[in-house]
Tab-separated table of C-alpha atoms in Angstrom:
chain	number	residue	atom	x	y	z
A	1	MET	CA	55.566	76.157	190.271
A	2	ASP	CA	56.995	73.805	187.654
A	3	LYS	CA	56.240	70.131	187.034
A	4	GLU	CA	59.298	68.928	188.917
A	5	GLU	CA	58.082	70.641	192.085
A	6	LYS	CA	54.524	69.333	191.732
A	7	ARG	CA	55.181	65.684	191.168
A	8	GLU	CA	56.380	64.754	194.661
A	9	LEU	CA	53.431	65.894	196.732
A	10	PRO	CA	50.193	63.865	196.636
A	11	ARG	CA	46.979	65.796	196.222
A	12	LEU	CA	45.736	67.122	199.523
A	13	ASN	CA	42.102	66.423	200.339
A	14	TRP	CA	40.971	68.227	203.483
A	15	PHE	CA	37.447	69.431	204.125
A	16	PRO	CA	36.469	68.822	207.761
A	17	GLY	CA	32.865	68.911	208.956
A	18	HIS	CA	33.083	72.460	210.287
A	19	MET	CA	34.055	73.627	206.783
A	20	ARG	CA	30.815	72.232	205.324
A	21	LYS	CA	28.833	73.977	208.052
A	22	ALA	CA	30.680	77.210	207.297
A	23	GLN	CA	29.748	76.988	203.629
A	24	ARG	CA	26.066	76.565	204.476
A	25	LEU	CA	26.277	79.468	206.925
A	26	ILE	CA	27.698	81.749	204.231
A	27	GLU	CA	24.984	80.796	201.757
A	28	GLU	CA	22.242	81.418	204.330
A	29	ASN	CA	23.514	84.905	205.219
A	30	LEU	CA	24.393	86.332	201.807
A	31	LYS	CA	21.056	88.153	201.565
A	32	LEU	CA	21.913	90.189	204.665
A	33	VAL	CA	24.912	91.967	203.164
A	34	ASP	CA	25.601	94.572	200.477
A	35	VAL	CA	29.248	93.795	199.708
A	36	ILE	CA	31.586	90.811	199.893
A	37	ILE	CA	35.123	91.474	201.107
A	38	GLU	CA	37.289	88.557	200.011
A	39	LEU	CA	40.509	88.432	201.952
A	40	LEU	CA	43.428	86.852	200.094
A	41	ASP	CA	47.039	86.234	201.069
A	42	ALA	CA	49.172	88.679	199.064
A	43	ARG	CA	51.862	85.997	198.722
A	44	ILE	CA	49.417	83.647	196.978
A	45	PRO	CA	46.537	85.725	195.560
A	46	ALA	CA	45.428	82.976	193.168
A	47	SER	CA	46.019	79.973	195.412
A	48	SER	CA	44.229	81.553	198.387
A	49	ALA	CA	41.131	82.428	196.322
A	50	ASN	CA	38.508	79.791	197.064
A	51	PRO	CA	36.590	78.913	193.855
A	52	LEU	CA	33.626	77.804	195.979
A	53	LEU	CA	33.316	81.323	197.405
A	54	ALA	CA	33.394	82.871	193.945
A	55	LYS	CA	30.535	80.603	192.904
A	56	ILE	CA	28.233	81.036	195.893
A	57	THR	CA	28.718	84.834	196.104
A	58	GLU	CA	28.233	85.458	192.381
A	59	GLY	CA	26.274	88.646	191.701
A	60	LYS	CA	27.324	90.466	194.890
A	61	PRO	CA	29.609	93.512	194.704
A	62	ARG	CA	33.070	92.285	195.691
A	63	LEU	CA	36.241	93.866	197.039
A	64	ILE	CA	39.522	91.957	197.064
A	65	ALA	CA	41.823	92.701	200.006
A	66	LEU	CA	45.390	91.427	199.642
A	67	ASN	CA	46.431	90.911	203.247
A	68	LYS	CA	49.953	90.239	204.547
A	69	SER	CA	51.278	92.556	201.856
A	70	ASP	CA	54.259	93.207	204.135
A	71	LEU	CA	55.393	89.619	203.468
A	72	ALA	CA	54.911	89.709	199.692
A	73	ASP	CA	57.051	91.131	196.884
A	74	PRO	CA	55.838	94.767	196.568
A	75	ALA	CA	56.287	94.808	192.784
A	76	MET	CA	54.239	91.639	192.419
A	77	THR	CA	51.527	92.977	194.721
A	78	LYS	CA	51.188	96.013	192.465
A	79	LYS	CA	50.883	93.734	189.438
A	80	TRP	CA	48.204	91.686	191.159
A	81	LEU	CA	46.215	94.824	191.996
A	82	CYS	CA	46.416	95.779	188.326
A	83	TYR	CA	45.296	92.322	187.322
A	84	PHE	CA	42.176	92.507	189.487
A	85	HIS	CA	41.362	95.987	188.173
A	86	ALA	CA	41.705	94.610	184.665
A	87	GLN	CA	39.053	92.018	185.522
A	88	GLY	CA	36.694	94.761	186.708
A	89	VAL	CA	37.187	93.879	190.389
A	90	ARG	CA	38.237	96.452	192.973
A	91	ALA	CA	41.263	95.489	195.039
A	92	VAL	CA	43.424	96.963	197.795
A	93	ALA	CA	46.643	95.873	199.485
A	94	ILE	CA	46.557	95.789	203.276
A	95	ASP	CA	48.559	94.759	206.309
A	96	ALA	CA	46.021	94.023	209.034
A	97	ASN	CA	48.663	93.653	211.738
A	98	LYS	CA	50.136	97.132	211.175
A	99	GLY	CA	46.961	98.849	209.952
A	100	LYS	CA	48.189	99.612	206.443
A	101	GLY	CA	45.404	100.203	203.914
A	102	MET	CA	42.533	100.302	206.418
A	103	LYS	CA	41.143	103.685	205.341
A	104	GLN	CA	41.150	102.695	201.682
A	105	LEU	CA	39.488	99.360	202.496
A	106	VAL	CA	36.650	101.055	204.380
A	107	ALA	CA	36.199	103.767	201.743
A	108	GLU	CA	36.050	101.245	198.887
A	109	THR	CA	33.588	99.064	200.808
A	110	GLU	CA	31.249	101.937	201.587
A	111	ASP	CA	31.395	103.092	197.974
A	112	LEU	CA	30.517	99.631	196.652
A	113	ALA	CA	27.600	99.374	199.093
A	114	ARG	CA	26.214	102.856	198.356
A	115	PRO	CA	23.877	101.922	195.461
A	116	ARG	CA	22.093	99.359	197.609
A	117	THR	CA	21.906	101.461	200.793
A	118	GLU	CA	20.615	104.474	198.837
A	119	ARG	CA	18.047	102.332	197.044
A	120	PHE	CA	16.935	100.925	200.397
A	121	ALA	CA	16.385	104.436	201.780
A	122	LYS	CA	14.553	105.621	198.651
A	123	ASN	CA	12.157	102.694	198.984
A	124	GLY	CA	11.116	103.861	202.446
A	125	GLY	CA	13.584	102.049	204.650
A	126	ARG	CA	15.439	103.714	207.481
A	127	PRO	CA	18.978	104.808	206.540
A	128	ARG	CA	21.465	102.186	207.705
A	129	ALA	CA	25.148	101.401	207.636
A	130	ALA	CA	26.676	99.426	204.804
A	131	ARG	CA	26.743	95.710	205.523
A	132	CYS	CA	29.683	93.584	204.471
A	133	MET	CA	30.641	89.959	204.745
A	134	ILE	CA	34.323	89.135	205.189
A	135	LEU	CA	35.291	85.843	203.588
A	136	GLY	CA	38.514	83.978	203.084
A	137	ILE	CA	40.332	80.736	203.669
A	138	PRO	CA	41.652	79.914	207.173
A	139	ASN	CA	44.650	81.819	208.526
A	140	VAL	CA	44.483	84.586	205.919
A	141	GLY	CA	44.006	87.206	208.655
A	142	LYS	CA	40.248	87.850	208.966
A	143	SER	CA	40.275	88.144	212.742
A	144	SER	CA	43.344	90.395	212.727
A	145	LEU	CA	41.637	92.646	210.170
A	146	ILE	CA	38.452	92.957	212.207
A	147	ASN	CA	40.386	93.604	215.390
A	148	ARG	CA	42.289	96.374	213.627
A	149	LEU	CA	39.142	97.970	212.223
A	150	ALA	CA	37.234	97.684	215.497
A	151	GLY	CA	40.171	98.892	217.550
A	152	ALA	CA	39.911	96.027	220.015
A	153	ALA	CA	40.336	92.265	220.196
A	154	ARG	CA	36.728	91.558	219.281
A	155	THR	CA	37.332	88.142	217.713
A	156	LYS	CA	39.272	85.118	218.838
A	157	THR	CA	42.562	84.859	216.970
A	158	ALA	CA	45.313	82.314	216.753
A	159	ASN	CA	48.086	81.417	214.328
A	160	MET	CA	46.376	78.258	213.122
A	161	PRO	CA	43.665	77.489	210.577
A	162	GLY	CA	40.025	77.299	211.589
A	163	VAL	CA	39.895	79.318	214.815
A	164	THR	CA	37.141	81.735	213.753
A	165	ARG	CA	34.074	79.525	213.296
A	166	ALA	CA	30.870	81.290	214.371
A	167	LYS	CA	29.348	84.227	212.546
A	168	GLN	CA	29.404	87.591	214.322
A	169	TRP	CA	28.406	91.160	213.452
A	170	ILE	CA	30.885	93.859	214.397
A	171	LYS	CA	30.211	97.597	214.244
A	172	ILE	CA	32.929	99.631	212.541
A	173	GLY	CA	32.282	103.325	213.138
A	174	ARG	CA	28.923	104.768	212.081
A	175	ASN	CA	28.771	103.670	208.459
A	176	LEU	CA	29.939	100.075	208.325
A	177	ASP	CA	28.792	96.775	209.833
A	178	LEU	CA	31.007	93.736	209.247
A	179	LEU	CA	29.827	90.149	209.276
A	180	ASP	CA	32.735	87.836	209.980
A	181	MET	CA	32.327	84.276	208.738
A	182	PRO	CA	34.351	81.095	209.240
A	183	GLY	CA	37.209	80.325	206.902
A	184	VAL	CA	36.443	77.817	204.172
A	185	LEU	CA	38.798	75.608	202.180
A	186	TRP	CA	37.641	73.687	199.133
A	187	PRO	CA	37.146	69.906	199.230
A	188	LYS	CA	39.970	68.908	196.882
A	189	PHE	CA	43.014	70.612	195.429
A	190	GLU	CA	43.144	69.435	191.819
A	191	ASP	CA	46.408	71.311	191.274
A	192	SER	CA	49.029	70.009	193.696
A	193	SER	CA	50.925	73.310	193.512
A	194	VAL	CA	47.932	75.066	195.106
A	195	GLY	CA	47.980	72.660	198.025
A	196	LEU	CA	51.711	73.218	198.388
A	197	LYS	CA	51.414	76.991	198.523
A	198	LEU	CA	48.615	76.744	201.086
A	199	ALA	CA	50.848	74.491	203.166
A	200	PHE	CA	53.807	76.896	202.824
A	201	THR	CA	51.760	79.835	204.122
A	202	GLY	CA	49.935	77.979	206.915
A	203	ALA	CA	46.417	77.853	205.453
A	204	ILE	CA	46.383	74.064	205.743
A	205	ASN	CA	46.737	72.406	209.115
A	206	ASP	CA	50.371	71.438	209.591
A	207	GLU	CA	49.342	68.048	210.963
A	208	ILE	CA	48.072	66.641	207.652
A	209	TYR	CA	51.226	66.611	205.542
A	210	ASP	CA	54.861	65.488	205.659
A	211	HIS	CA	56.713	68.545	206.965
A	212	GLU	CA	60.155	67.554	205.757
A	213	GLN	CA	58.876	66.903	202.251
A	214	VAL	CA	56.971	70.187	202.061
A	215	VAL	CA	59.847	72.268	203.454
A	216	GLY	CA	62.185	70.624	200.935
A	217	LEU	CA	59.836	71.719	198.149
A	218	LEU	CA	59.637	75.230	199.613
A	219	LEU	CA	63.423	75.412	199.551
A	220	ASP	CA	63.353	74.277	195.899
A	221	VAL	CA	61.246	77.367	195.157
A	222	LEU	CA	63.506	79.673	197.171
A	223	LEU	CA	66.615	78.225	195.528
A	224	ARG	CA	65.120	79.234	192.213
A	225	ASP	CA	63.673	82.621	193.195
A	226	ALA	CA	65.720	83.959	196.131
A	227	PRO	CA	69.066	82.138	196.486
A	228	LYS	CA	70.913	85.240	197.680
A	229	ARG	CA	68.473	85.710	200.528
A	230	LEU	CA	69.035	82.109	201.631
A	231	ILE	CA	72.803	82.678	201.583
A	232	GLU	CA	72.472	85.857	203.645
A	233	ARG	CA	69.989	84.524	206.169
A	234	PHE	CA	71.660	81.192	206.880
A	235	LYS	CA	75.256	82.340	206.276
A	236	LEU	CA	75.816	79.821	203.497
A	237	SER	CA	78.551	79.637	200.860
A	238	GLU	CA	78.149	79.024	197.154
A	239	PRO	CA	77.590	76.737	195.412
A	240	LEU	CA	74.354	75.786	197.138
A	241	PRO	CA	72.919	72.264	196.970
A	242	SER	CA	70.831	71.776	193.840
A	243	GLN	CA	67.792	70.424	195.711
A	244	GLY	CA	65.802	71.611	198.678
A	245	HIS	CA	66.251	68.460	200.741
A	246	GLY	CA	70.029	68.773	200.583
A	247	LEU	CA	69.786	72.461	201.427
A	248	LEU	CA	67.619	71.649	204.450
A	249	LYS	CA	70.374	69.380	205.780
A	250	LEU	CA	72.955	72.116	205.245
A	251	ILE	CA	70.777	74.694	207.031
A	252	GLY	CA	70.283	72.247	209.904
A	253	ARG	CA	74.048	71.933	210.332
A	254	LYS	CA	74.540	75.701	210.139
A	255	ARG	CA	71.923	76.231	212.840
A	256	GLY	CA	73.289	73.497	215.096
A	257	CYS	CA	70.329	71.139	214.693
A	258	LEU	CA	72.381	68.056	215.504
A	259	VAL	CA	71.672	64.868	217.384
A	260	LYS	CA	73.907	62.085	218.682
A	261	GLY	CA	76.433	60.993	216.090
A	262	GLY	CA	76.445	64.371	214.349
A	263	GLU	CA	73.310	63.659	212.331
A	264	VAL	CA	71.009	66.549	211.439
A	265	ASP	CA	67.738	66.789	213.334
A	266	MET	CA	65.593	67.275	210.231
A	267	ASP	CA	62.438	67.957	212.225
A	268	LYS	CA	64.051	70.864	214.033
A	269	ALA	CA	65.620	72.160	210.820
A	270	GLN	CA	62.340	72.151	208.901
A	271	ARG	CA	60.557	73.954	211.743
A	272	ILE	CA	63.183	76.710	211.639
A	273	VAL	CA	62.868	77.174	207.874
A	274	MET	CA	59.071	77.194	207.892
A	275	ALA	CA	58.866	79.654	210.785
A	276	GLU	CA	61.351	82.030	209.145
A	277	PHE	CA	59.568	81.870	205.797
A	278	ARG	CA	56.144	82.560	207.318
A	279	SER	CA	57.451	85.463	209.393
A	280	GLY	CA	59.099	87.128	206.369
A	281	LYS	CA	62.668	86.596	207.538
A	282	LEU	CA	63.500	84.920	204.226
A	283	GLY	CA	62.483	88.021	202.314
A	284	HIS	CA	59.404	89.350	200.550
A	285	VAL	CA	58.186	86.479	198.408
A	286	THR	CA	55.164	86.126	196.109
A	287	LEU	CA	54.594	82.549	195.008
A	288	ASP	CA	51.756	83.086	192.506
A	289	GLN	CA	52.360	84.516	189.052
A	290	ILE	CA	49.847	86.699	187.213
A	291	PRO	CA	47.480	84.564	185.071
A	292	ARG	CA	47.606	85.053	181.356
A	293	GLY	CA	44.876	87.339	180.051
A	294	GLY	CA	43.478	90.545	181.484
A	295	THR	CA	45.277	92.771	178.994
A	296	LYS	CA	45.733	96.522	179.339
A	297	LYS	CA	43.205	96.952	176.561
A	298	ASP	CA	40.625	95.041	178.607
A	299	ALA	CA	41.559	97.041	181.694
A	300	ASN	CA	41.073	100.378	179.973
A	301	GLU	CA	37.661	99.294	178.723
A	302	LYS	CA	36.535	98.271	182.200
A	303	ASP	CA	38.163	100.831	184.472
A	304	ASN	CA	39.751	104.075	183.352
A	305	THR	CA	41.800	104.205	186.579
A	306	ILE	CA	43.980	101.330	185.371
A	307	HIS	CA	46.603	103.762	184.098
A	308	ARG	CA	47.855	104.010	187.677
A	309	CYS	CA	48.996	100.400	187.365
A	310	GLU	CA	51.148	100.852	184.301
């Protein structure tokens, strides 16, 4: 996201009390697990990665799961998987709602846990299932993933941040136990573009920011990256307005969001745009670009399977 898009949104600062409790709960239970599964949003793999989690789970085997891959640009998802491999981190793309990638996720998790479970048995312990902790920011799909793996609605789910708050162990088949933990956001977003992307995708509570402003900025991004999709979806004609706020007004008129006097109901218009973006109706969009670094040379030194990414 460029400087022009960043400048208009003040830094978001949101870390409610239950988030602090969640952080302590994670730290207290790390010793119980063999592997960390970090669930990221495939549309924002960098912005949805909590730096606090990386710090407090350092030293544990880790698997990245890019959820909501059905909503992201498939080519970009492949590049992100390659990027993680290049950093020496295993990663899989999944769609928890449809069950895509579940077998690979389980297989990778069990494989990462095997050294510890085998060592435990060799030291005289009773053979046990691999133990994993699922971590991620709110609304990234942890509950949907567990429900899919368990085959039943074992956890409370809702389309809003912060619903899953208490830890719970869930048995997945014979060889895997999952520890679900609350979602945790970090105290302050130093980069305003990160806060924006979290707002776009629903990770931040919709009540704490100016909806019209944020949707206007989202439309700025889509004007740059997917103008044809906007034209198709909202039946618009070229040339399009140069800024997102003007485009939001135009979309409101096209969708009949009018009030007395023929003025556009901006609140209704922004709700339509946000809902259609989050549901994938505005196309497969990845908002995060691959960080610089993590070259193919590095990848080949760390993981000889990287050739599949080229």
